[in-house]
Each structure stands twice: as structure tokens, then as C-alpha cells.
Amino acid sequence: MKNIDAYTHVRGESVYLDDIPLIRGTLFGASFGSPVAHGVISALDTSDAEALPGVVRIFTYKDITGENQIGGIVPDEPLLAGDEVHFCGMPVAFVVADSVDAARAAVKKIKVTIEPLPVITDPREAQVQGELIIPPRTFQLGNTSDSWPQCTHVFEGRADTNGQEHLYIETQGAYAVPQEHNSIKIYSSTQGPTAVQRAVSRVLGLPMHLVEVEVNRLGGGFGGKEDQANTWAALCALAAHHLKRPVKYSLHRMEDMAMTGKRHPYSADFKIGLNDELKIMAYEVTFYQNAGAAADLSPAVLERTLFHCTNSYFIPNVKATAYSCRTHLPPNTAFRGFGGPQGMFMIEAAIAKAAEALGIPASVIQEKNLLQTGDEFPYGQKAQSEAPECWHKASALYNLAQMHKEVESFNASGKWRKKGLACMPICFGISFTKTLMNQARSLVHVYTDGSVGITTGAVEMGQGVNTKILQVAAQVFSIQPGKIKIHTTNTFKIANTSPSAASATADLNGKATLMACNAIAGRLKKMIAEELNTDVAAITLKDEYVWVNGERTDRDWKSLVMAGHIKRIGLSEHAHYATPEIHFDATKEKGHPFAYHVYGTAIVGVTVDCIRGTYTVDTVKVVHDFGASMNMAVDLGQIEGGIVQGIGWMTMEEVVYDDKGKLRSNALSTYKVPDIYSVPEEIAVDCLQTPNDNLAIFRSKAVGEPPLMYGIGAYFALRNAVRAFNATGEFPFSAPMTPEKVLMALYEKQKEGAIETHEETI
Ligand code: LUZ
Ligand code: MOS
């Protein structure tokens, strides 16, 4: 089945926030963000701005009727700056005008005087100064200090990853419309309608049942709209509530890039010990997370870094400590992988460091340490592991040995172009790490003409979740997909939703939908069984008909539904699903937090131009653990997109803040994302079909985040290519590996005469 949005997307008919027809009288907002990263506001002058034609009103924190607070995990984030500013772009005032242009013109006329305070942008510096968002956390398995003496090889090092701009095609935005009885409706481009509802309720001082949040679809989220859609919704709601007029704000790309947080940059120190057989006996790692100026989701992201700090390897002795460090950058937030990729990069760097020192391919170490079923993760859960199967299948199917040989012979045959290869196994835990968030609800209505309407907490952001939910209903009722409509996500229809995040949306909302559909189908079957004086088990719904003991009757779906209605049988159901089996005790840092894990292995091949430092990613060959995919087209789309996004993070996307905390890479001219010319020439995805039962919807494992981490292989493949040219150079484990960094690494600390020059070639 195709993605149900395919045709409307291609025709440009799909409705995003900016496509919602405006109500007459709608006003337009624009925010004035702090020009400096840290300081005390001594004066704010909005008089020139207010005097501009079209300007209706300018709001500051003084206008907030509820609480000036949007912090979720930690209450440390004002909606509008009070006396102090903590990051460049922090909203200080919100202008409302009768046109977008007037609002933006007014923003430029606002004057603020700020007494500057010291700016910290480096997480290690923040940690030294005790600027922590939460106390540090440590995950521990076995005993590392006792293990070092048993290790034949011990290596220490440092690794760094940078941030990543979400670059959802649809920027952030909201449209707030006052309703009768003091209530308000907000259209928001959010992954978390309930998060928006809570934030608006808090800021306006309104109970949640007066705040309706509706989402049709997003033009991408990637985590950037898990929490950070709240700000814009709350600003619009604040203004709409005061003015009793609809207020819309859709961010300009440069505003969005400057004002919103990104993937967390991390710095880490590691120590890895291996025995004679190259088994990793011990691993210690300390993570410094650059949280930015407020907690946002950083504590949860930090936790997932710890959960994934050993990637898909079993290491008997682990000590991982993580600091969430407060700096003066926009608060960093969820981004596909949610701290997991950063944790995985560090262990891969440690393995690469060992491999480079021992003069062997990293894949030798990787393969020897793959997680087996029954092995314990540092957080206590026992693995049901597909890691060896994925690895061995990839190695055989794509002939890894032959690929290695071809790279070697290519590299031996020429001087100025070098190829590199890297393997990247992945292991990603599926479930929100906060156990309570693993719940969802679905509301299914069957209408008397046999058509079906479904509302869940799932937000469609291009990932195809609506298609999967529709498939669930189509399968249970055994009716044509055209008879089913997935309705908007709305907090008045489905309450207390978890955000669409953590790769778990189809599982959670799909399972709730399965339960609701089963309940309705069960009532209808019972009715037929009673009518025919037979057992319910004899009745099935198949191909739009009622079947009895495997024989088709002439009762079709539509007449079945009508008969049910005449008999006054409920044709609607609201079902609640909570993931079973999961638990986690944060006081011990042990438990069983994940419903299951997703595994896979990628082999990544690159070619480096050793004169220019430019490169191409030639191939990404994957064996991916799908469980039993319920929609290959949707899942392959997620895998290809994830791989390219992961490669972007690891290679060309370079978020640059200056030492004053100002974003320099603030537009697409200075921030480079993968385009059609830089995507791998080949992406091959093979499906590991696993027979094991799992907690995924229809055993179709979650696919949203895991494939991003295949992209990490691109960094190490580039590193290997560079080392084929400059074997003695030492260069840091620092992502992204931009062409600039590749060029520096190619000519880093060369031994005298290590590279002969061929002037005629140059
Ligand atoms: N969001 C969240 C997430 O709140 N908790 C999580 O565990 C998570 N994991 C991945 C992505 N978003
Ligand atoms: Mo996400 S990083 O699953 O919002």
C-alpha cells in the first residue's frame, strides 16, 4: 500500500499550517529575539515599533496572565525574557500587526539595552563552572577498575560530535483562534499537541479543557517540534487571548534557525580495554552534553545517550557518566535518535582508535563483540539480539571481504584518490525511556454507511504513520482502504497524548487502534453468531463480507454495520494501550525500559579526492531488522531518509556559533545539507525477516530513528580513506568530517617525505 498522502503531496494539495484558510480579522505575529546571548535587560523601548502603521500591540512578559514558564522536565525556561536573557534569539517581545510585513518591520524598530554577562558555549567549560541542568548520571555494569589489569590493550581518547539543524521543510508556527466561553483553538505545527496544550494552559492560566490543539500534518519534525513548537503556540495564544482576535505566526527560515535548538553537540572522554582475543573487556566514557540555556528535553536525551553508549556490543564492564551542561546557546532539543547517535559515535570512535593503533580494520573488533541474545545491557535489560544475524548476513550478501580487497587494490593503484570502508552496526531501543509516556489512545467510529473515521494521538509528519494506522483498521475490518479516513490529531478528541516521537508512534497508536477495531468487530461478530446460533469463533470478516466457517455469506460489511446499528450495537470505540513489560528504576539505573530493540548493519564506502579534500559517499549497503514490515514502501522511505540525514550530520552539516553565542550558519547558504548531488550513489537495503515475536504493531518493528545511525559509518569510512593517504597523521575524532576537515587531516603531521608530490599530477 502506498503512503495515503502521496497524491495530495504531489499535487500540492496537502494542508499544512500555512495552508489553513484565515479567518477574517486575523493578525500576524513576529518575535523579537535577544541580540546577545547572556545579559541583564536594563531597558526595552518599543515606542518606535508601536508607532509603525499596522502595529496592533507588542507583548512582553508583563502581559502573561498565567505563568511565564514553558519548561517541561525542569521549570527553567520563561516564554518571554524577564530581566535576563540566556541565549541569542531568546524571545523578548512579541509584535502583533495586521500584516506579516508590518510585524517584521516593527521587530526591527525595537530597541533593547542589555548589560552583557559572560557567555559560555563549551559544555566542558560549563561543567567546570558547575553549570549543570541536572546532577550527573552514571550507568554501570561489572567493574571497570578491576578490569584494566586484565586488558592487553588499553586506549584513551576524546571524541566530539556537533549539533544538527532539523531543517524540517515546514518551519515552526501556530495559529490561535479565540473561541466562545473563554476557550481557544490552536492550530500548531507540533509533534506534541498535548505539550502545546499544557504550555498554552500554563501561560494563559486556563484549564486544559479550554485549550484545543489541532494538527493536520507537519512538513517534517525530526524531533524539532517535540517540545519547541510550544513557544510559538503560546505566543500566538497569549496575543489572541488578549486581543480576542485570531493570531498567526509562521517563522521565517532564518528566525527558525536562529531561535530554535538543535541536536545536542557532545564531547566525550573514553577509555577502552581489550584482551588478547580483541574482546572489549572494559569501557569507560564521560559525556559532556551541550544542553544550551534551558533544560528542554536535555535530561531525557542524556539518558538515551547512556542507554546507547555500548551500541550493539556486549561489554562486561562499563562505566558511563553523563553531564548535561548549561551553556548560552538556544536550548538544544530532540533530534531523530535523541542522544543515542552521540553515544554510539563515541564507542565507535573508541573502537576505531583501538583498531588504528593495532593496525587492523575496526570491523575485526566490531564483529568479535556483537551483542548476543541473553547479554545484559549496562541498564540491566537482557538483549533479544539480531546483531550477529544482521552483521553476518551483510558480510555475506555484500561480500565484505571482497569489498575490502577492492578498496585495497584501488588505494594501491593510485595516489590522489583513496577509498574508505566502514561497517556500522546499530542497536536502538524502542519505547520512550520515560515509562509513563508509553501509552496511547485511539477513537474509532464506524458510520452506518460502513465508512470508518479514526482519531489517534499520532501526528503525521511525513513518516507515514497515518498509512500504517489505516492499514490496521483495514486489516481488522477487512475493508478497502478507501473506506477509512484518518482524522486530524486533536486534544479534544484524544487526551493526554505523548508526542509523536521515539519511533514508537505507529506501535502505540496502532496498537490502540487495533484494540478499538477489534472491540467493534467483536461486537458485530457476536451479533451475527447469535443470529445464526453459532459460535463467535466461526465468524470472520474477510474481503468486505461476513464469512461463517470459512464460507462467504451474502452479508457484506455495509449491511453488517447497518444491522448492528439497528440492533443498537455500539459502532464506536475508544481504546487505551499501554506498552506491557517495561519498567525502569532511575535510583538504581536498572530495569527493562524498552519494548524491544531494532538492529542492523551498514557497510559504507567513500572516495576522497586527496588534493581537494572533497569526497563522495559511493555506497551504503544495509541489512536491517524489520521484524515483519507491514509497509515496505514507507519503511524504505524512512531508511533512505534516515541514512542521508545521518550522513549529513556526520559529514557536511556544520552548526557554527561564534564565541559570543551567535549562530553564524544561519541560512542555507552557510549551512549545507545533503542534496541530490551528495546522496550516496547506491543505497541497498536488505530485509532481515525475524520470526521472533515482539511488541511492535503486527510485528513490524519501529523504523523512524534507527536508520539515521547508519550514517555514522560515513565518518569512519572517510577516516579510513584519509588514513590510506596519510597513515601517520593524527587527527581528532571530531564530526562532522567536512571537506575542510578532510583536507586538513590529509596533510596533518605528515612524516617528512611520507607523501611524495607529483607536480605534474597536481
Ligand atoms: N522523546 C522522549 C524521544 O521524550 N523520550 C524518548 O525516549 C525519546 N526517544 C527518542 C526520541 N524522542
Ligand atoms: Mo523524536 S527525536 O522521536 O521527536
mmCIF file of C-alpha atoms in Angstrom, residues 244 321 420 675 687:
data_model
loop_
_atom_site.group_PDB
_atom_site.id
_atom_site.type_symbol
_atom_site.label_atom_id
_atom_site.label_comp_id
_atom_site.label_asym_id
_atom_site.label_seq_id
_atom_site.Cartn_x
_atom_site.Cartn_y
_atom_site.Cartn_z
ATOM 1 C CA LYS A 244 -9.866 38.434 21.123
ATOM 2 C CA THR A 321 28.811 9.110 33.195
ATOM 3 C CA GLY A 420 37.493 4.024 2.600
ATOM 4 C CA ASP A 675 21.155 17.367 -1.702
ATOM 5 C CA CYS A 687 15.423 -7.042 4.983
#
